[in-house]
Coordinates of C-alpha atoms and ligand atoms in Angstrom, one line a residue:
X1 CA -126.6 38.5 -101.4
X2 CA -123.8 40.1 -100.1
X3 CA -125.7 43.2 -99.3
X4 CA -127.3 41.2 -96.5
X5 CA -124.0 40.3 -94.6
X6 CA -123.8 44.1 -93.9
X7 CA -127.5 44.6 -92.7
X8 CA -127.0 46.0 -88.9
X9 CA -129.0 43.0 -87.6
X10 CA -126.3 40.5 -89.0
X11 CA -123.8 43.1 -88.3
X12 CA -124.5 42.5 -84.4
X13 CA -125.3 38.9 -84.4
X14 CA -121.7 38.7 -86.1
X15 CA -120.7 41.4 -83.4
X16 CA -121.7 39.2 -80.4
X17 CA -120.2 35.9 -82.0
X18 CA -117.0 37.2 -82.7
X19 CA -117.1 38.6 -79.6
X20 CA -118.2 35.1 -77.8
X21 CA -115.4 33.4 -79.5
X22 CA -112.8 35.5 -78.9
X23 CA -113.5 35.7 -74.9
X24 CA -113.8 31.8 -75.0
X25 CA -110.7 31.9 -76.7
X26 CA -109.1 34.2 -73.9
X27 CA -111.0 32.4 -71.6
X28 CA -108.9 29.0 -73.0
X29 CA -105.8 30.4 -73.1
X30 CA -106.0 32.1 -69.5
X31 CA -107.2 28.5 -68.2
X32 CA -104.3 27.3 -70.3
X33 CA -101.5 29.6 -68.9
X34 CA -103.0 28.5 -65.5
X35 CA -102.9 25.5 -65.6
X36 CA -99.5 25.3 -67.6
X37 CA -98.6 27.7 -64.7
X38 CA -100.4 25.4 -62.3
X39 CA -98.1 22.5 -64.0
X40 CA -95.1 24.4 -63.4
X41 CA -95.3 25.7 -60.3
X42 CA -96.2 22.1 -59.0
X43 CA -92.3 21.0 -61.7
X44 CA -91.1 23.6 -59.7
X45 CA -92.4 22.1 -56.4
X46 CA -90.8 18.4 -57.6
X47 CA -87.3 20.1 -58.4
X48 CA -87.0 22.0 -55.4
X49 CA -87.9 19.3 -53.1
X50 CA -85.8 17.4 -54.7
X51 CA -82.7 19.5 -54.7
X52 CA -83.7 19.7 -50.9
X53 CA -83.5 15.7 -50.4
X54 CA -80.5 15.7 -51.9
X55 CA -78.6 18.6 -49.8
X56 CA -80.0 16.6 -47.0
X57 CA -78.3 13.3 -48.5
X58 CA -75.1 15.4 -49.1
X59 CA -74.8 16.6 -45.9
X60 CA -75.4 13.4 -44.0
X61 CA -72.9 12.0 -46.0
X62 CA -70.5 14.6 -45.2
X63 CA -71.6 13.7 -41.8
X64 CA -71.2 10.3 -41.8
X65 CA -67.5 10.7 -42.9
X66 CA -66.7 12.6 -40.2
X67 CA -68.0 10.5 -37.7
X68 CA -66.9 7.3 -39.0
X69 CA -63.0 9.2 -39.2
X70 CA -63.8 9.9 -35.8
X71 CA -65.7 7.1 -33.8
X72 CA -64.6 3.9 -36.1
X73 CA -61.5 1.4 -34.7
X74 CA -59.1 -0.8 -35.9
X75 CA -59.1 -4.7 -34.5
X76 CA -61.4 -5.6 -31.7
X77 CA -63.4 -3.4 -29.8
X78 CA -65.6 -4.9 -26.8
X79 CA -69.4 -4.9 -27.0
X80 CA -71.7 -5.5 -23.9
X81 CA -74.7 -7.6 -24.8
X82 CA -77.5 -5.1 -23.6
X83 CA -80.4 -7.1 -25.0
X84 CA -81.4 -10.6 -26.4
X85 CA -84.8 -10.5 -28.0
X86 CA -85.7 -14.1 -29.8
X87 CA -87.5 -13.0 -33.0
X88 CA -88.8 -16.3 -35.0
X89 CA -87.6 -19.8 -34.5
X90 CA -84.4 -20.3 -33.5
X91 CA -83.3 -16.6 -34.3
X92 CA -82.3 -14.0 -31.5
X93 CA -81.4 -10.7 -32.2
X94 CA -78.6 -9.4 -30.0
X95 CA -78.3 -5.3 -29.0
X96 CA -74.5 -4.8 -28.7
X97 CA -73.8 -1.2 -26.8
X98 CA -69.7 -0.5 -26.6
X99 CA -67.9 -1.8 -23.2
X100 CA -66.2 1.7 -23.6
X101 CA -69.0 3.4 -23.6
X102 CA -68.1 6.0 -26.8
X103 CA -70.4 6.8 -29.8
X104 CA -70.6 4.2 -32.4
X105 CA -69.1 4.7 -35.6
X106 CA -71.8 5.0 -38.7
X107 CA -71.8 2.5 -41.2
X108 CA -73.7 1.7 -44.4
X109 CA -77.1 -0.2 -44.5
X110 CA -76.2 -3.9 -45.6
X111 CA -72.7 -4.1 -43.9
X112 CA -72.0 -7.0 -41.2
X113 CA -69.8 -6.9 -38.3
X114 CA -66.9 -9.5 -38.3
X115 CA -66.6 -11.3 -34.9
X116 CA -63.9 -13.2 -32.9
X117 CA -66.2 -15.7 -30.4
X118 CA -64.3 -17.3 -27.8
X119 CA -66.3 -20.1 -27.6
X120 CA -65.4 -23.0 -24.7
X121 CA -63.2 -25.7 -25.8
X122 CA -62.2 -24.3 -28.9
X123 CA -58.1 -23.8 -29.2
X124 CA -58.5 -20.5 -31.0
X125 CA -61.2 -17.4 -30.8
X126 CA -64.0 -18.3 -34.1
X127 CA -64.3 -15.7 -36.6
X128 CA -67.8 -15.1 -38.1
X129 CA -69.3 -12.5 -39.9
X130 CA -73.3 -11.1 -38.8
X131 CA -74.8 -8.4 -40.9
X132 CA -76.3 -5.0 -39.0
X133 CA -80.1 -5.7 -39.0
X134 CA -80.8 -2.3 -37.9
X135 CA -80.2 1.2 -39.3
X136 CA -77.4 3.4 -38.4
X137 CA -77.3 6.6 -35.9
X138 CA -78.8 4.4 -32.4
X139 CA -76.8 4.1 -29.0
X140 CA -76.4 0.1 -30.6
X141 CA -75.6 -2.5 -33.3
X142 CA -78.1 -4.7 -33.6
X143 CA -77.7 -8.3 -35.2
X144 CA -79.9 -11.2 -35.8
X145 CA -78.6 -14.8 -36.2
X146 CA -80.3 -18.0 -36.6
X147 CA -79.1 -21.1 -35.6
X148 CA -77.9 -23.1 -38.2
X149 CA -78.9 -26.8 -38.2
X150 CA -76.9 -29.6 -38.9
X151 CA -76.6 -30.7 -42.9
X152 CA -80.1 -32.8 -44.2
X153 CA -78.0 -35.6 -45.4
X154 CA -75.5 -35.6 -42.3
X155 CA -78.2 -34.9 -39.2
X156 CA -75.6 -36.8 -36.6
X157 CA -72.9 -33.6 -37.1
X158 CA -73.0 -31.1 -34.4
X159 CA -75.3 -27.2 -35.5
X160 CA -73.4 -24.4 -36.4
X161 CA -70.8 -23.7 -34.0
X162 CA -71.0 -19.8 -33.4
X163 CA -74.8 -19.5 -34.0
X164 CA -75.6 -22.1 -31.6
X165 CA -73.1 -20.5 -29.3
X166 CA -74.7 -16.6 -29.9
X167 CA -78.2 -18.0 -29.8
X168 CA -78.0 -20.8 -26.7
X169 CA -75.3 -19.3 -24.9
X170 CA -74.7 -15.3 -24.7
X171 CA -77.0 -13.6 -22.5
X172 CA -77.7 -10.2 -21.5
X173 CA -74.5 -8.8 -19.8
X174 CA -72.3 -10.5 -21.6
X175 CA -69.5 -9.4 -23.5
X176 CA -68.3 -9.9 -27.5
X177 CA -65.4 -9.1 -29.4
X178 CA -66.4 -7.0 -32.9
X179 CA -64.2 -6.0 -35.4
X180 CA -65.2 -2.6 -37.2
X181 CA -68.2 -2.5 -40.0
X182 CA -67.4 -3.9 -42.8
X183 CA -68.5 -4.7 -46.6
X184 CA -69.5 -4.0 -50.3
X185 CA -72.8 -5.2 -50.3
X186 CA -74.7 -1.6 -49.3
X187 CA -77.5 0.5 -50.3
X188 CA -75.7 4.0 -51.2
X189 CA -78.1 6.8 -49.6
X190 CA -77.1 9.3 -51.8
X191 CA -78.8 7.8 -54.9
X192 CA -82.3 8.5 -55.2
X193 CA -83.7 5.9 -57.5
X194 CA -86.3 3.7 -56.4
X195 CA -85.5 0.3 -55.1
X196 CA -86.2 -3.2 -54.3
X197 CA -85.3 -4.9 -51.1
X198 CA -85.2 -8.7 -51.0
X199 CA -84.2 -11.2 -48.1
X200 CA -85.0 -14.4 -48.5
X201 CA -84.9 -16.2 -44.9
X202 CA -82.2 -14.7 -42.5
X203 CA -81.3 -12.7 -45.3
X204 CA -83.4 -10.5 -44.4
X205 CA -80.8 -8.7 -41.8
X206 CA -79.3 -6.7 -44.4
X207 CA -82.0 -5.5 -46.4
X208 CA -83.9 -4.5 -43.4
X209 CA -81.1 -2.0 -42.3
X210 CA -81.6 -0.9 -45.4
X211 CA -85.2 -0.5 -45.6
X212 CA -84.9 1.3 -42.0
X213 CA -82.0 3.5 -42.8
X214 CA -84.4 4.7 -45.8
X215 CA -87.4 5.3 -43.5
X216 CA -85.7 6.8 -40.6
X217 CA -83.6 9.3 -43.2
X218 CA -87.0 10.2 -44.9
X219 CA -86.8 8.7 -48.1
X220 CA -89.6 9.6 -50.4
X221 CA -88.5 7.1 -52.9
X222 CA -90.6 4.1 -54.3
X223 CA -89.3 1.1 -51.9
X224 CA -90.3 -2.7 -52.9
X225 CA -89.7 -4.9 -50.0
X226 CA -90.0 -8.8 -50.7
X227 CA -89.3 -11.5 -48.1
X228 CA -89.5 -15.2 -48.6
X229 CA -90.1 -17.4 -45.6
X230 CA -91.8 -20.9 -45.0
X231 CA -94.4 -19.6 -42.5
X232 CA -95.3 -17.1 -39.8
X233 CA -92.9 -19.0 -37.4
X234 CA -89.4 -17.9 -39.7
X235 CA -91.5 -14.2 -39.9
X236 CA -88.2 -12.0 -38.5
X237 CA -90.2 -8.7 -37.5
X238 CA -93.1 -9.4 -38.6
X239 CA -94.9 -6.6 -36.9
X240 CA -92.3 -4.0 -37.4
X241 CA -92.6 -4.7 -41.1
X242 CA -96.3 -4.0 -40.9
X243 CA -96.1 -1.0 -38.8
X244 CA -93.5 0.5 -41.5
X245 CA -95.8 -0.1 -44.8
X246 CA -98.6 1.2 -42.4
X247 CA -96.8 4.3 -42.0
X248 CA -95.1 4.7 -45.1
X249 CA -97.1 5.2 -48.8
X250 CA -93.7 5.2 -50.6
X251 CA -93.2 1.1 -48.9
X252 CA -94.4 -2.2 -50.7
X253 CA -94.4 -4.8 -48.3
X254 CA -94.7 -8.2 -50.2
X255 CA -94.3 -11.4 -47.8
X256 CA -93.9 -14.7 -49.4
X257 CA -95.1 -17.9 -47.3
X258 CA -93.9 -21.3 -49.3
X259 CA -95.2 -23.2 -47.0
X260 CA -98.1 -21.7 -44.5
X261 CA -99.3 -23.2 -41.3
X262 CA -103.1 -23.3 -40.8
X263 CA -102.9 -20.4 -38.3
X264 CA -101.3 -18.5 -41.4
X265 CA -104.0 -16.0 -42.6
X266 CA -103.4 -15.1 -46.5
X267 CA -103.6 -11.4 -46.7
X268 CA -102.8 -10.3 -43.3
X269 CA -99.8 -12.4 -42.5
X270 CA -98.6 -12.9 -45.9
X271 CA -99.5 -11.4 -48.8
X272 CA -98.3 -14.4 -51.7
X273 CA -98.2 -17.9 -50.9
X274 CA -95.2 -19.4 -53.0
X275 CA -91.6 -17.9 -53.3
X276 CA -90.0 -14.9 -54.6
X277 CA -89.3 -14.7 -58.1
X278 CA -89.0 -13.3 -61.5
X279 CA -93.3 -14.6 -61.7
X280 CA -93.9 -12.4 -58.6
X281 CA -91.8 -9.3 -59.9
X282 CA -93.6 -9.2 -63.1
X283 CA -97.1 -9.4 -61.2
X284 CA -96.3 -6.7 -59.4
X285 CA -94.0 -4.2 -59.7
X286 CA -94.8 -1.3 -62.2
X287 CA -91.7 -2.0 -64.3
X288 CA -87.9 -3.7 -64.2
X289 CA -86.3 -0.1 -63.4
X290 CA -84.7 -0.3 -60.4
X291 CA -81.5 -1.2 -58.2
X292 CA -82.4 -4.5 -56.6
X293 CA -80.4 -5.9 -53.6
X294 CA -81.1 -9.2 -52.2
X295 CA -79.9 -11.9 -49.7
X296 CA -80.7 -15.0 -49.0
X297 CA -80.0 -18.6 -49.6
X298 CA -78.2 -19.7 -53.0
X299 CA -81.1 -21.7 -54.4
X300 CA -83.1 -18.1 -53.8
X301 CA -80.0 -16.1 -55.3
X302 CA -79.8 -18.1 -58.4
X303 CA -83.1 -18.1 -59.2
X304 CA -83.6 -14.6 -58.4
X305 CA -80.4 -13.3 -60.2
X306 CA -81.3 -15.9 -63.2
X307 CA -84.6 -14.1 -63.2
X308 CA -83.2 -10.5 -63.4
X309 CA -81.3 -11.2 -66.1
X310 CA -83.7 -12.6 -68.3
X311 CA -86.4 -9.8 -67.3
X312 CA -83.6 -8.2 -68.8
X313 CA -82.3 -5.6 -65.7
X314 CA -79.0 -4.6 -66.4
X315 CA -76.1 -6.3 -64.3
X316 CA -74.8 -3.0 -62.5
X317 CA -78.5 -2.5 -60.9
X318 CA -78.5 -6.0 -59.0
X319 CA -76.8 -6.2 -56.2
X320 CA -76.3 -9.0 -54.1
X321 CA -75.0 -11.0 -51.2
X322 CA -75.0 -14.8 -50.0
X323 CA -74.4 -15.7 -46.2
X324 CA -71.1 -17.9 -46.9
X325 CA -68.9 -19.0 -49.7
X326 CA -71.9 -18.7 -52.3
X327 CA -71.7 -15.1 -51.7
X328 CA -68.3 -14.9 -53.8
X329 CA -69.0 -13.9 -56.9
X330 CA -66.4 -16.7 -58.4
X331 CA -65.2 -17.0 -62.2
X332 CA -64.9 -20.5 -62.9
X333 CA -61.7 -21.2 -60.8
X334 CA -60.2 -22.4 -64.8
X335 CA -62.1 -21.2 -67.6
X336 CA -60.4 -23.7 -69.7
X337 CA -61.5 -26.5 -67.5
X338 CA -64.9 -25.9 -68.3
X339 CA -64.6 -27.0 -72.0
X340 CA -62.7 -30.0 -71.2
X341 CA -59.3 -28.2 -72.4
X342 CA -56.2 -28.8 -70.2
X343 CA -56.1 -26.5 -66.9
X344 CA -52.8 -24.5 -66.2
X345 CA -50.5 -26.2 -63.8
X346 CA -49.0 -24.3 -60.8
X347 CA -46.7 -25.4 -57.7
X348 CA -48.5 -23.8 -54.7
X349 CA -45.6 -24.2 -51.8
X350 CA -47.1 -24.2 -48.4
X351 CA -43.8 -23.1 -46.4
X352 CA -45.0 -23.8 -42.8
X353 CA -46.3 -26.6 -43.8
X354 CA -43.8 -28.0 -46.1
X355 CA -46.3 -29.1 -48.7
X356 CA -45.9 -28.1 -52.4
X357 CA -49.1 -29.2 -54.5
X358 CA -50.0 -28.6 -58.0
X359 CA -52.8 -26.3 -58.7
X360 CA -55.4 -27.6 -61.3
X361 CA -57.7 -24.8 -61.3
X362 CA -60.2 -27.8 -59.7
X363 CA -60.6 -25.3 -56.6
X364 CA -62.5 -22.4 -56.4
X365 CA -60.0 -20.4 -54.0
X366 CA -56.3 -20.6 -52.7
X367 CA -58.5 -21.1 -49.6
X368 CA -60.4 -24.0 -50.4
X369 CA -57.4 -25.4 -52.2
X370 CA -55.3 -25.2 -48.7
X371 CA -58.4 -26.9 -47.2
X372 CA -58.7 -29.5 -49.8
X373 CA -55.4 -30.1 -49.0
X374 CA -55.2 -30.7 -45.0
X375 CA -53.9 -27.3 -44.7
X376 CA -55.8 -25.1 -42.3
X377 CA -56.1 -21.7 -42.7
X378 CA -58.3 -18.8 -41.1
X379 CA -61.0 -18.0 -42.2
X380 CA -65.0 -16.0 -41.7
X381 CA -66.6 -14.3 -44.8
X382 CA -64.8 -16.2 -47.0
X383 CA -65.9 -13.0 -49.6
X384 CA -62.9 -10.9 -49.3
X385 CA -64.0 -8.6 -46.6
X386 CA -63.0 -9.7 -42.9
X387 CA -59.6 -9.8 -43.2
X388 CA -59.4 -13.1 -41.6
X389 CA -57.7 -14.9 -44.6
X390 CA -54.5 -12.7 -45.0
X391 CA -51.4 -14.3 -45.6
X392 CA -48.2 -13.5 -46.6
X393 CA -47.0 -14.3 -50.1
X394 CA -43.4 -15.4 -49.7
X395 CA -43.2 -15.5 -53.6
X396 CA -45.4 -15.3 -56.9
X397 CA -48.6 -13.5 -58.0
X398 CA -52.3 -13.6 -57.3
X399 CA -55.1 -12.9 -59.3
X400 CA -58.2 -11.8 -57.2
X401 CA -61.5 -12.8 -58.2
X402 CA -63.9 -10.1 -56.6
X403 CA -62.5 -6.4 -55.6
X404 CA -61.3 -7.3 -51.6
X405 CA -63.0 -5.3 -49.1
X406 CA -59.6 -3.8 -47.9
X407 CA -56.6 -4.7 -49.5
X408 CA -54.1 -6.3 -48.1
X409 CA -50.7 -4.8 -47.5
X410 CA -48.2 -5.4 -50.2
X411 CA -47.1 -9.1 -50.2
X412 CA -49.8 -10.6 -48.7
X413 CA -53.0 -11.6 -50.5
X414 CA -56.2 -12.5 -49.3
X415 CA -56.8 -16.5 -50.0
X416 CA -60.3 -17.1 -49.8
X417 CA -60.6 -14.8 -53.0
X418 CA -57.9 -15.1 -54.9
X419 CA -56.4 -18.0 -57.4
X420 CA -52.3 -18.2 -58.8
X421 CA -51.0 -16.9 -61.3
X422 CA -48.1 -19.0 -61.5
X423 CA -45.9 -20.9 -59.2
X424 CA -46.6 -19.2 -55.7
X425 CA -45.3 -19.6 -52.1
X426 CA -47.5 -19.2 -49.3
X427 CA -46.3 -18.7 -45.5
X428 CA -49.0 -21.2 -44.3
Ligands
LIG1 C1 -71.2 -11.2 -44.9 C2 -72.0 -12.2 -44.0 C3 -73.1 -11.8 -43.3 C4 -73.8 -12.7 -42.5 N1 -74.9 -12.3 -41.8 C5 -75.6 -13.2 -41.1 C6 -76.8 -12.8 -40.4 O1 -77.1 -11.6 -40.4 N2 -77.4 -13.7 -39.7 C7 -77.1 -15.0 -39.7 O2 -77.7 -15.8 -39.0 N3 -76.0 -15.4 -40.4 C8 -75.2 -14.6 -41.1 N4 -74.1 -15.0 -41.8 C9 -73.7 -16.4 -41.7 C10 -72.8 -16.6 -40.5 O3 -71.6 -15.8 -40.7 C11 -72.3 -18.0 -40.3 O4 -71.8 -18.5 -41.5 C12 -73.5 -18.9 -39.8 O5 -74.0 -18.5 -38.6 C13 -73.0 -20.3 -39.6 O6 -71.9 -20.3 -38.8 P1 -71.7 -21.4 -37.6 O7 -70.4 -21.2 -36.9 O8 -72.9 -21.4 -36.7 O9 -71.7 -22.7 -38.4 P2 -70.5 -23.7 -38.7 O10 -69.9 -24.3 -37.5 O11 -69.6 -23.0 -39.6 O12 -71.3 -24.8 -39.5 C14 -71.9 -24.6 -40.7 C15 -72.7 -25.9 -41.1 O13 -71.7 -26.9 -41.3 C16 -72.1 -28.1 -40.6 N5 -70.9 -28.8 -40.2 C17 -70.2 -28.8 -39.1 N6 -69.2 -29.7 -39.1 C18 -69.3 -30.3 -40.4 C19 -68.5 -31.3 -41.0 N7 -67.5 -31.8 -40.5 N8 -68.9 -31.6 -42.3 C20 -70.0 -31.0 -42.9 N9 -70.7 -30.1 -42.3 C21 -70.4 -29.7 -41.1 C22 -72.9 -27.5 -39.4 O14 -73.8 -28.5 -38.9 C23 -73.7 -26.4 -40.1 O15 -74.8 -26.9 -40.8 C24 -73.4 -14.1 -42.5 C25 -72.3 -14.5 -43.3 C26 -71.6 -13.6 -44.0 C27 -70.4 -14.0 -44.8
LIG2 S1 -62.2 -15.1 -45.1 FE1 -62.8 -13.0 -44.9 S2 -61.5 -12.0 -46.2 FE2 -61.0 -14.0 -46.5

């Protein structure tokens, strides 16, 4: 039988099979180094562009220093109100171009400029802070405020003071005192992980620098933008948002309505009717692996932050901001009132004042303790970042309860974040 294997018939057949197997092999293995080749050149591709994005991030940032050493300022700077554009119900955006007429300073998406308002018949100039609702690098500073209404439960008190004032009574030509760009709550442009933008309401002004300064600088990374309004009539740029996911693959637009109005078309206007949340998230994006930065109201906050945590994204990659006193990340003002314990007892001496009180840990701040107290004190942010707070600390400690913006000089302390730490004096 084994004669036959070597007959020169079988001998060829054998011939050509071997011969077909070995040039499919080669054939394999060629398509296989070409494609693996094919695969690397395309890794290759990735890490170069890559490196490129992040020379470009490098350098801007080198940039930026320099220009921010060179075109920031300390106190007030004038600012000539060079356009008023009304954007959704009781919101106007105001374009601020510098009186002096030098380059603006850079700043980082999701800061806020602190200003002093001289409004009429107020004794002093009102400090508020407004967050930068466009990117950086323009010939402006761009803010949006809405008008704050009186409380639900009070409806005879007067609106907000400065937002009524910005939105009913600066116009075009006028001019505005600003204090320098400001804040911790920021989307660092040098980190290229993919993110998600959320504003609930006005809170949208400091996630849409952000989502701008991304665009404009040529981010290729994933961005998730989520907004939560009532209707079409709170839509802050609506068609600006539009245009943007239009033009960019790498953007996500995803507009909540809570409460639509029939002219409201699901789909076009909005594109979920309800409100943002960890229910949304889940439906949507492709995983919980990103930095998230939001703002909006503290309802919104909580629930959204509550969410996070349970969806199990790590602390560090959510960051956030609330437009007021909710916006400071407090401790319990004493953890050892919370379980019913008894609270440390401090003399807080208001010298100007001549008022000593005793510090129960009830209060959140040594701000809203002076308040509480008949005291009045300056404030604006009430987060540690304006400044507006300092005072000096004739005697005793402080223990601060976020990291402050700037800190203060050497015996003063900034009140609106900070508790005692034993007896203190304060020159208020
Ligand atoms: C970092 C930061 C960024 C911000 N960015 C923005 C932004 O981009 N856009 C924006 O619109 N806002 C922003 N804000 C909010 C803004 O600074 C102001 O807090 C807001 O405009 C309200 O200020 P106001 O002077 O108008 O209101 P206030 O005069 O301070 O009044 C606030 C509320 O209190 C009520 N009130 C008045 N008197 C009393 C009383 N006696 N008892 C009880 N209630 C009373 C008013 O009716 C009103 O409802 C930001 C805040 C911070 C801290
Ligand atoms: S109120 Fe702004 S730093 Fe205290």
């Amino acid at each position: 039988m084994l004669e036959g294997l070597f007959q020169p018939e079988f001998v060829q057949i054998a011939g050509i099979v071997i011969l077909v197997v070995a040039l499919g092999q080669a054939l394999f293995s060629v398509t296989g180094i070409l494609r693996r080749s094919h695969a690397q050149k395309e890794h290759l591709n990735d890490a170069r562009e890559y490196l490129r994005s992040q020379t470009r991030a490098v350098l801007r940032e080198a940039k930026r220093r320099e220009d921010l050493f060179e075109h920031s300022w300390n106190g007030i700077r004038k600012f000539e109100v060079s356009r008023k554009v009304l954007e959704a119900e009781s919101v106007h955006s105001l374009y601020l171009t510098p009186h002096d007429g030098k380059p603006l300073p850079p700043f980082h998406p999701g800061q806020f400029l602190t200003f002093s308002l001289r409004i009429p018949n107020q004794s002093k100039p009102v400090i508020r802070c407004y967050s930068l609702s466009d990117s950086f690098g323009k010939d402006y500073f761009r803010v949006s405020v809405k008008k704050v209404p009186p409380p639900r439960d009070r409806p005879e008190l007067a609106p907000g003071l400065s937002s009524s004032y910005l939105n009913d009574e600066v116009f075009e030509g006028d001019i505005l005192d600003c204090k320098a760009p400001s804040g911790n709550f920021f989307l660092d442009l040098t980190r290229d992980r993919p993110v998600v933008l959320i504003g609930g309401g006005i809170g949208i002004t400091p996630v849409l620098s952000m989502l701008n300064a991304l665009c404009e600088t040529g981010s290729r990374q994933e961005i998730w933008f989520f907004l939560g309004v009532r209707n079409s009539r709170e839509h802050v740029q609506k068609s600006h948002l539009e245009r943007l996911a239009a033009e960019f693959d790498n953007v996500k637009l995803n507009v909540c309505y809570s409460d639509p109005i029939p002219e409201d078309k699901p789909n076009v206007d909005y594109q979920h009717q309800g409100r943002v949340g960890l229910d949304l998230f889940k439906q949507v994006l492709p995983s919980n692996n990103f930095d998230f930065y939001i703002c909006g109201p503290p309802p919104m906050m909580n629930a959204v932050t509550e969410g996070l945590a349970q969806w199990g994204v790590p602390e560090d990659d959510v960051h956030f901001e609330a437009f007021g006193p909710a916006s400071v990340k407090k401790k319990p003002a004493d953890e050892s009132k919370q379980d019913g314990s008894a609270a440390a007892a401090f003399a807080v001496t208001f010298a100007r004042s001549q008022k000593t009180v005793t510090w129960d840990g009830t209060e959140a701040s040594l701000l809203d303790f002076a308040e509480a107290n008949g005291i009045a004190m300056d404030s604006g942010c009430r987060a540690g970042n304006c400044g507006s707070c300092i005072t000096a600390l004739k005697s005793g400690n402080v223990e601060y309860l976020n990291e402050p913006g700037s800190m203060p000089e050497t015996g003063s302390c900034l009140t609106c974040i900070s508790i005692p730490q034993g007896d203190v004096t304060l020159d208020a």
